[in-house]
CSV table of C-alpha atoms in Angstrom, one decimal:
chain,number,residue,atom,x,y,z
A,582,MET,CA,65.3,80.0,79.4
A,583,ALA,CA,67.2,80.1,83.1
A,584,ARG,CA,70.6,80.4,81.2
A,585,ARG,CA,69.8,83.7,79.5
A,586,ASN,CA,68.3,85.5,82.2
A,587,ASP,CA,70.6,88.2,83.0
A,588,ARG,CA,68.9,89.8,85.9
A,589,ARG,CA,69.3,86.2,87.7
A,590,ARG,CA,72.8,86.1,86.6
A,591,ALA,CA,73.4,89.8,88.0
A,592,ALA,CA,71.8,88.4,91.0
A,593,LEU,CA,73.8,85.7,91.1
A,594,VAL,CA,77.0,87.7,91.2
A,595,ASP,CA,76.1,90.4,93.6
A,596,ALA,CA,75.8,87.1,95.8
A,597,ALA,CA,79.2,86.0,95.1
A,598,ILE,CA,80.2,89.5,96.2
A,599,GLU,CA,78.9,89.5,99.4
A,600,VAL,CA,80.1,85.5,100.2
A,601,LEU,CA,83.5,87.0,99.4
A,602,ALA,CA,83.3,89.6,101.9
A,603,ARG,CA,81.9,87.8,104.6
A,604,ASP,CA,83.7,84.6,104.1
A,605,GLY,CA,86.6,85.2,102.2
A,606,ALA,CA,87.7,84.0,98.8
A,607,ARG,CA,88.0,80.4,99.9
A,608,GLY,CA,84.4,80.6,100.9
A,609,LEU,CA,83.3,81.1,97.5
A,610,THR,CA,81.5,78.1,96.3
A,611,PHE,CA,78.8,77.5,93.8
A,612,ARG,CA,76.9,76.3,97.1
A,613,ALA,CA,77.4,79.3,98.8
A,614,VAL,CA,76.3,81.5,96.2
A,615,ASP,CA,72.7,79.7,95.7
A,616,THR,CA,72.5,80.0,99.6
A,617,GLU,CA,73.2,83.7,99.4
A,618,ALA,CA,71.2,84.4,96.7
A,619,ALA,CA,68.0,82.1,98.0
A,620,VAL,CA,68.2,80.0,94.8
A,621,PRO,CA,67.9,76.4,94.4
A,622,THR,CA,71.2,74.4,95.1
A,623,GLY,CA,73.0,73.9,91.4
A,624,THR,CA,71.6,77.1,89.8
A,625,ALA,CA,75.0,79.1,90.2
A,626,SER,CA,76.7,76.0,88.6
A,627,ASN,CA,74.2,76.1,85.8
A,628,TYR,CA,75.6,79.8,85.2
A,629,PHE,CA,79.1,79.8,85.5
A,630,GLY,CA,81.2,77.6,84.0
A,631,SER,CA,84.2,77.4,86.8
A,632,ARG,CA,85.0,79.0,89.8
A,633,ASP,CA,87.8,80.9,87.9
A,634,ASP,CA,84.8,82.5,85.7
A,635,LEU,CA,82.9,83.6,89.3
A,636,PHE,CA,85.9,85.2,90.5
A,637,THR,CA,86.2,87.1,87.4
A,638,GLN,CA,82.6,88.0,87.0
A,639,ALA,CA,82.6,89.0,90.3
A,640,GLY,CA,85.6,91.3,89.8
A,641,ALA,CA,83.9,93.0,86.5
A,642,ARG,CA,80.7,93.6,88.5
A,643,ILE,CA,82.2,95.3,91.6
A,644,TYR,CA,83.9,97.8,89.0
A,645,GLU,CA,80.4,98.2,87.2
A,646,ARG,CA,79.0,99.0,90.6
A,647,LEU,CA,81.8,101.3,91.4
A,648,GLN,CA,81.3,103.4,88.9
A,649,PRO,CA,79.4,107.1,89.4
A,650,ASP,CA,75.9,107.2,88.2
A,651,GLU,CA,74.7,110.0,85.9
A,652,ALA,CA,73.9,112.4,88.7
A,653,THR,CA,77.2,112.3,90.2
A,654,ILE,CA,79.0,112.8,86.9
A,655,ALA,CA,76.7,115.6,86.1
A,656,ARG,CA,77.2,117.5,89.4
A,657,GLN,CA,81.2,116.9,89.1
A,658,ARG,CA,81.3,118.3,85.3
A,659,ALA,CA,79.8,121.4,86.7
A,660,ALA,CA,81.7,121.9,89.7
A,661,ASP,CA,84.7,124.3,89.9
A,662,ARG,CA,88.1,123.6,88.8
A,663,ASP,CA,90.1,124.9,91.7
A,664,ARG,CA,92.1,122.6,94.4
A,665,GLU,CA,89.3,122.8,97.1
A,666,THR,CA,86.7,121.4,94.7
A,667,TYR,CA,88.9,118.6,93.5
A,668,ALA,CA,89.7,117.7,97.4
A,669,GLU,CA,85.6,117.6,97.9
A,670,LEU,CA,85.4,115.4,95.1
A,671,MET,CA,88.2,113.1,96.2
A,672,ARG,CA,86.6,112.9,99.9
A,673,GLU,CA,83.3,112.0,98.3
A,674,LEU,CA,84.9,109.6,96.0
A,675,VAL,CA,86.3,107.8,99.0
A,676,GLY,CA,82.9,107.8,100.5
A,677,ARG,CA,81.4,106.2,97.7
A,678,VAL,CA,83.6,103.5,97.4
A,679,ALA,CA,83.6,103.0,101.2
A,680,SER,CA,80.2,102.8,101.6
A,681,PHE,CA,79.9,99.7,98.6
A,682,ARG,CA,81.7,98.3,101.6
A,683,ALA,CA,81.3,94.5,100.3
A,684,GLY,CA,82.5,95.3,97.0
A,685,TYR,CA,85.6,96.7,98.3
A,686,LEU,CA,86.6,93.9,100.7
A,687,ALA,CA,85.8,91.6,98.1
A,688,LEU,CA,88.3,93.1,95.7
A,689,LEU,CA,91.0,92.9,98.3
A,690,GLU,CA,89.9,89.1,98.3
A,691,LEU,CA,90.2,88.8,94.8
A,692,ARG,CA,93.5,90.6,94.7
A,693,LEU,CA,94.6,88.2,97.3
A,694,GLU,CA,93.1,85.1,95.3
A,695,ALA,CA,94.9,86.7,92.1
A,696,THR,CA,98.5,85.4,93.9
A,697,ARG,CA,96.9,81.9,93.4
A,698,ARG,CA,95.0,82.1,90.1
A,699,PRO,CA,97.1,83.1,86.9
A,700,GLU,CA,93.7,83.8,84.8
A,701,LEU,CA,92.2,85.7,87.4
A,702,ARG,CA,95.3,87.9,87.9
A,703,ARG,CA,95.5,88.8,84.2
A,704,VAL,CA,91.7,89.7,84.1
A,705,LEU,CA,92.2,92.0,87.2
A,706,THR,CA,95.2,93.5,86.0
A,707,GLU,CA,93.6,94.6,82.7
A,708,ARG,CA,91.0,96.0,84.6
A,709,VAL,CA,93.1,98.0,87.0
A,710,ARG,CA,95.2,99.0,84.1
A,711,ALA,CA,92.0,100.3,82.6
A,712,ASP,CA,90.7,102.2,85.7
A,713,VAL,CA,94.1,103.9,86.0
A,714,ASP,CA,93.7,105.0,82.1
A,715,ALA,CA,90.5,106.0,82.2
A,716,ASN,CA,91.1,108.2,85.6
A,717,VAL,CA,94.0,109.7,83.8
A,718,ALA,CA,91.8,110.2,80.6
A,719,TYR,CA,88.7,111.5,82.8
A,720,HIS,CA,91.2,114.1,84.4
A,721,GLU,CA,92.8,115.4,81.3
A,722,THR,CA,89.4,116.4,79.9
A,723,SER,CA,87.9,117.9,83.5
A,724,GLY,CA,89.9,120.9,83.8
A,725,LEU,CA,91.1,119.9,87.3
A,726,PRO,CA,94.3,121.2,88.5
A,727,GLY,CA,97.5,118.3,88.4
A,728,ASP,CA,99.0,116.1,86.1
A,729,ALA,CA,99.0,112.5,85.5
A,730,MET,CA,101.2,111.3,88.1
A,731,ALA,CA,99.0,113.3,90.7
A,732,VAL,CA,96.1,111.0,89.2
A,733,LYS,CA,98.2,107.9,90.1
A,734,LEU,CA,99.5,109.1,93.3
A,735,LEU,CA,96.2,110.0,94.5
A,736,MET,CA,94.6,106.6,93.7
A,737,LEU,CA,97.5,104.9,95.9
A,738,THR,CA,97.0,107.1,98.6
A,739,LEU,CA,93.2,106.7,98.9
A,740,ASN,CA,92.9,103.2,98.2
A,741,TRP,CA,94.9,102.7,101.3
A,742,LEU,CA,92.9,105.3,103.1
A,743,ILE,CA,89.8,103.1,102.1
A,744,VAL,CA,91.4,100.0,103.3
A,745,GLU,CA,92.4,101.6,106.7
A,746,GLN,CA,88.3,102.8,107.0
A,747,LEU,CA,87.1,99.5,106.1
A,748,THR,CA,89.6,96.9,108.0
A,749,LEU,CA,90.9,98.6,110.8
A,750,PRO,CA,88.3,101.8,111.3
A,751,ASP,CA,89.5,103.2,114.6
A,752,VAL,CA,93.1,103.4,113.3
A,753,PHE,CA,92.1,106.9,112.0
A,754,SER,CA,88.9,108.9,113.1
A,755,GLU,CA,86.6,109.8,110.4
A,756,GLU,CA,87.7,113.8,110.8
A,757,GLU,CA,91.5,112.5,110.5
A,758,ARG,CA,90.8,110.4,107.5
A,759,ASP,CA,89.0,113.2,106.1
A,760,ARG,CA,92.1,115.4,106.8
A,761,LEU,CA,94.5,112.8,105.4
A,762,ALA,CA,92.5,113.1,102.2
A,763,THR,CA,92.5,116.9,102.0
A,764,ALA,CA,96.1,117.1,102.6
A,765,ALA,CA,96.7,114.4,100.2
A,766,VAL,CA,95.3,116.5,97.3
A,767,GLU,CA,96.7,119.8,98.6
A,768,ARG,CA,100.1,118.3,98.6
A,769,ILE,CA,99.9,115.6,95.6
A,770,VAL,CA,98.1,118.2,93.2
A,771,GLY,CA,100.7,120.8,94.2
A,772,ALA,CA,100.6,124.6,94.9
A,773,GLU,CA,102.4,125.4,91.4
A,774,GLN,CA,100.1,123.3,89.4
A,775,THR,CA,97.5,125.6,88.0
A,776,ALA,CA,94.0,124.6,86.3
A,777,ARG,CA,94.1,124.5,82.6
A,778,PRO,CA,90.9,125.4,80.5
A,779,GLN,CA,88.3,122.9,80.5
A,780,GLY,CA,88.6,119.8,77.5
B,1283,MET,CA,109.4,71.7,128.0
B,1284,ALA,CA,108.1,71.9,124.8
B,1285,ARG,CA,105.5,74.3,125.7
B,1286,ARG,CA,108.2,76.7,126.8
B,1287,ASN,CA,110.3,76.1,123.8
B,1288,ASP,CA,110.4,79.8,122.2
B,1289,ARG,CA,112.5,78.6,119.3
B,1290,ARG,CA,109.6,76.2,118.0
B,1291,ARG,CA,106.9,78.7,119.0
B,1292,ALA,CA,108.4,81.1,116.6
B,1293,ALA,CA,108.7,78.3,114.0
B,1294,LEU,CA,105.2,77.4,114.5
B,1295,VAL,CA,104.0,81.1,114.0
B,1296,ASP,CA,106.2,81.5,111.1
B,1297,ALA,CA,104.6,78.6,109.5
B,1298,ALA,CA,101.5,79.9,110.2
B,1299,ILE,CA,102.6,83.4,108.2
B,1300,GLU,CA,103.2,80.9,105.3
B,1301,VAL,CA,99.9,79.1,105.2
B,1302,LEU,CA,97.9,82.5,105.6
B,1303,ALA,CA,99.7,83.9,102.6
B,1304,ARG,CA,99.4,80.5,100.6
B,1305,ASP,CA,95.8,79.5,101.6
B,1306,GLY,CA,94.4,82.8,103.2
B,1307,ALA,CA,92.6,83.2,106.6
B,1308,ARG,CA,90.3,80.5,106.3
B,1309,GLY,CA,92.8,77.9,105.6
B,1310,LEU,CA,94.8,78.8,109.1
B,1311,THR,CA,94.1,75.7,111.3
B,1312,PHE,CA,96.4,74.1,113.6
B,1313,ARG,CA,96.4,71.1,111.4
B,1314,ALA,CA,97.8,73.3,108.4
B,1315,VAL,CA,100.4,74.8,110.8
B,1316,ASP,CA,101.8,71.4,111.9
B,1317,THR,CA,102.0,70.7,108.3
B,1318,GLU,CA,103.6,73.6,107.1
B,1319,ALA,CA,106.5,73.4,109.9
B,1320,ALA,CA,106.8,69.7,109.4
B,1321,VAL,CA,106.2,68.8,112.9
B,1322,PRO,CA,103.6,66.4,115.0
B,1323,THR,CA,100.0,66.9,114.4
B,1324,GLY,CA,98.9,68.2,117.6
B,1325,THR,CA,101.7,70.3,118.4
B,1326,ALA,CA,100.3,73.6,117.3
B,1327,SER,CA,97.3,73.2,119.4
B,1328,ASN,CA,99.6,72.7,122.6
B,1329,TYR,CA,101.5,76.1,121.7
B,1330,PHE,CA,98.1,78.3,120.8
B,1331,GLY,CA,95.0,78.5,122.9
B,1332,SER,CA,92.7,79.3,120.1
B,1333,ARG,CA,92.8,80.2,116.3
B,1334,ASP,CA,92.5,84.3,117.6
B,1335,ASP,CA,95.6,83.6,119.4
B,1336,LEU,CA,97.0,82.0,116.4
B,1337,PHE,CA,96.0,85.1,114.3
B,1338,THR,CA,96.9,87.9,116.6
B,1339,GLN,CA,100.6,86.1,117.2
B,1340,ALA,CA,101.2,86.0,113.5
B,1341,GLY,CA,100.1,89.8,113.1
B,1342,ALA,CA,102.8,90.7,116.1
B,1343,ARG,CA,105.4,88.5,114.2
B,1344,ILE,CA,104.8,90.1,111.0
B,1345,TYR,CA,105.7,93.5,112.6
B,1346,GLU,CA,108.4,91.8,114.4
B,1347,ARG,CA,109.8,90.6,111.3
B,1348,LEU,CA,109.6,94.0,109.3
B,1349,GLN,CA,111.9,96.2,111.6
B,1350,PRO,CA,114.9,97.0,109.8
B,1351,ASP,CA,118.2,95.4,111.2
B,1352,GLU,CA,120.6,97.2,113.1
B,1353,ALA,CA,123.0,98.0,110.0
B,1354,THR,CA,119.9,99.1,107.9
B,1355,ILE,CA,119.1,101.8,111.0
B,1356,ALA,CA,122.7,102.9,110.9
B,1357,ARG,CA,123.3,103.6,107.4
B,1358,GLN,CA,119.9,105.5,107.9
B,1359,ARG,CA,120.6,107.5,110.8
B,1360,ALA,CA,124.3,108.2,108.8
B,1361,ALA,CA,122.4,109.5,105.5
B,1362,ASP,CA,122.1,112.7,104.5
B,1363,ARG,CA,119.1,114.8,105.4
B,1364,ASP,CA,117.7,116.0,102.2
B,1365,ARG,CA,114.6,114.8,100.2
B,1366,GLU,CA,116.3,113.0,97.5
B,1367,THR,CA,117.8,110.6,100.1
B,1368,TYR,CA,114.2,110.7,101.7
B,1369,ALA,CA,112.8,109.3,98.4
B,1370,GLU,CA,116.1,106.6,98.5
B,1371,LEU,CA,115.1,105.6,101.9
B,1372,MET,CA,111.3,105.0,100.8
B,1373,ARG,CA,112.2,103.0,97.9
B,1374,GLU,CA,114.3,100.7,99.8
B,1375,LEU,CA,111.9,100.5,102.6
B,1376,VAL,CA,109.5,99.6,99.6
B,1377,GLY,CA,111.9,96.8,98.4
B,1378,ARG,CA,112.6,95.4,101.9
B,1379,VAL,CA,108.9,95.0,102.8
B,1380,ALA,CA,107.7,93.9,99.8
B,1381,SER,CA,110.7,91.1,99.6
B,1382,PHE,CA,108.9,89.7,102.8
B,1383,ARG,CA,106.3,88.8,100.6
B,1384,ALA,CA,104.5,86.4,102.6
B,1385,GLY,CA,104.4,88.4,105.5
B,1386,TYR,CA,102.9,91.3,103.8
B,1387,LEU,CA,100.3,89.2,101.8
B,1388,ALA,CA,99.6,87.2,105.4
B,1389,LEU,CA,99.0,91.0,107.1
B,1390,LEU,CA,96.4,91.8,104.2
B,1391,GLU,CA,94.7,88.5,105.2
B,1392,LEU,CA,94.8,89.4,108.8
B,1393,ARG,CA,93.1,93.0,108.0
B,1394,LEU,CA,90.3,91.0,106.2
B,1395,GLU,CA,89.9,88.7,109.1
B,1396,ALA,CA,89.5,91.3,111.4
B,1397,THR,CA,86.5,92.7,110.0
B,1398,ARG,CA,85.1,89.1,111.3
B,1399,ARG,CA,87.0,88.8,114.4
B,1400,PRO,CA,86.7,91.7,117.0
B,1401,GLU,CA,89.7,90.6,119.2
B,1402,LEU,CA,91.6,90.4,116.1
B,1403,ARG,CA,90.6,93.8,114.9
B,1404,ARG,CA,91.4,95.2,118.6
B,1405,VAL,CA,94.8,93.9,118.5
B,1406,LEU,CA,95.8,95.0,114.9
B,1407,THR,CA,94.4,98.6,115.4
B,1408,GLU,CA,96.7,99.0,118.5
B,1409,ARG,CA,99.5,97.9,116.2
B,1410,VAL,CA,99.2,99.9,113.4
B,1411,ARG,CA,98.3,102.8,115.5
B,1412,ALA,CA,101.8,102.2,117.4
B,1413,ASP,CA,103.6,101.9,114.0
B,1414,VAL,CA,102.0,105.2,113.1
B,1415,ASP,CA,103.3,106.6,116.0
B,1416,ALA,CA,106.4,105.5,115.6
B,1417,ASN,CA,107.2,106.2,112.3
B,1418,VAL,CA,106.3,109.8,113.1
B,1419,ALA,CA,108.4,110.0,116.3
B,1420,TYR,CA,111.1,108.3,114.5
B,1421,HIS,CA,110.9,111.1,111.7
B,1422,GLU,CA,111.1,113.9,114.2
B,1423,THR,CA,114.3,112.9,115.6
B,1424,SER,CA,116.0,111.9,112.0
B,1425,GLY,CA,116.2,115.2,110.8
B,1426,LEU,CA,114.6,114.1,107.3
B,1427,PRO,CA,112.5,117.1,106.0
B,1428,GLY,CA,108.7,117.2,106.1
B,1429,ASP,CA,106.1,117.0,108.9
B,1430,ALA,CA,103.8,114.5,110.5
B,1431,MET,CA,101.5,114.5,108.0
B,1432,ALA,CA,103.8,113.9,105.4
B,1433,VAL,CA,104.7,110.7,107.1
B,1434,LYS,CA,101.2,109.4,107.5
B,1435,LEU,CA,100.6,110.2,104.0
B,1436,LEU,CA,103.7,108.5,102.6
B,1437,MET,CA,102.5,105.5,104.6
B,1438,LEU,CA,99.3,105.3,103.0
B,1439,THR,CA,101.0,105.9,99.6
B,1440,LEU,CA,103.2,103.3,99.8
B,1441,ASN,CA,101.5,100.8,101.5
B,1442,TRP,CA,99.0,100.7,98.3
B,1443,LEU,CA,102.1,100.8,95.9
B,1444,ILE,CA,103.2,97.4,97.6
B,1445,VAL,CA,99.8,95.7,97.3
B,1446,GLU,CA,100.2,96.9,93.8
B,1447,GLN,CA,103.3,95.2,93.2
B,1448,LEU,CA,102.5,92.0,95.1
B,1449,THR,CA,99.0,91.3,94.1
B,1450,LEU,CA,99.2,92.6,90.5
B,1451,PRO,CA,102.7,93.0,89.8
B,1452,ASP,CA,102.3,94.0,86.2
B,1453,VAL,CA,99.6,97.1,86.6
B,1454,PHE,CA,103.1,99.2,87.0
B,1455,SER,CA,106.3,98.3,85.6
B,1456,GLU,CA,109.0,98.4,88.3
B,1457,GLU,CA,110.4,101.4,87.0
B,1458,GLU,CA,107.0,103.1,87.2
B,1459,ARG,CA,106.9,101.8,90.7
B,1460,ASP,CA,110.2,103.6,91.6
B,1461,ARG,CA,108.9,106.8,89.9
B,1462,LEU,CA,105.9,106.9,91.8
B,1463,ALA,CA,107.6,106.3,95.0
B,1464,THR,CA,110.2,109.3,93.9
B,1465,ALA,CA,107.2,111.6,92.9
B,1466,ALA,CA,105.6,110.5,96.1
B,1467,VAL,CA,108.2,111.9,98.6
B,1468,GLU,CA,108.9,115.0,96.2
B,1469,ARG,CA,105.3,116.1,96.4
B,1470,ILE,CA,103.9,115.0,99.9
B,1471,VAL,CA,107.2,115.8,101.6
B,1472,GLY,CA,106.6,119.2,99.9
B,1473,ALA,CA,109.3,121.4,98.1
B,1474,GLU,CA,108.7,124.3,100.9
B,1475,GLN,CA,109.9,122.0,103.7
B,1476,THR,CA,113.2,122.5,104.6
B,1477,ALA,CA,115.4,119.8,106.6
B,1478,ARG,CA,115.4,120.6,110.6
B,1479,PRO,CA,119.1,120.0,112.1
B,1480,GLN,CA,119.1,116.3,113.5
B,1481,GLY,CA,117.7,115.5,116.8
């Protein structure tokens, strides 16, 4: 049955992400998703109970697609535990997130839409909190230098660096963005923080 | 003549900011501005040549309204030059910007709209660059500790902290946001940075 076709559902949610990034939250209608996914009119409305449902599923899917793949995780686990490696990992992270341009822009649209939709705000708040907690927990077992505060401060700093890159890419050059990411790790992780044994 | 009425123009631009924050970039039409400003239909289209014009004037006006007033500047000039004072100034800055909620949300809408409008992107890029340069220049004459890199990193960090506060206010508690702002200054400005004589 079409309703149970998970692949089609994922394709519709991916189409919703593209619509969000291109046309903004107000442009995200069932009809726009049908057009973007090149499916018959009425398809999206069979898969999603409401626009709220569409917004929250788009948000969940973006976070799913932002997860690093197995190869990236394995490479990170094998990397050194010094601050230079940390800076390189963070520059890679910025590059990986920014390369999913539509996803990140859609996430900003969802955050703005969350100021208008309490249910979306609730779901996104849980998702972002879980992301903060997961980053802190991952860091604690990674053996990388720095503490939980450093993880949170880096999230703040690098998020806005990605906003700059994706919305006004000429404010900073690519080289300057790299220097900013490197300096962020050097200063926030702190020279006095020593690497702990790998967990 | 109505066309030359600067006060009315400012009121229309302020109405545009409210519309942007509430309804998003796609909701910003001449008619929506007329309704928000409670003026006769057709008024806004007499003051602005195009929607592009309306977007860029809204952006300029937000930066104008985000400037600290004379009393705040005088107080800052009279403040101590140590890192604790710096942290307090930054917490105040976050509070001041976040209290102009519609303006900051409208600015995020404008950044997303800039991905779709080259002229808006050009104007906003110049404005943000000028803002970065002004903050670096202000810092150099202020006698506050830290270097130009610290000023830029703090801008990145505090911008995303404001995004969190305004879009998903329950991700961090108010107390945690204060701790994050304080820690950002402590770490980014750096313990090794000593205050220089006031310029």
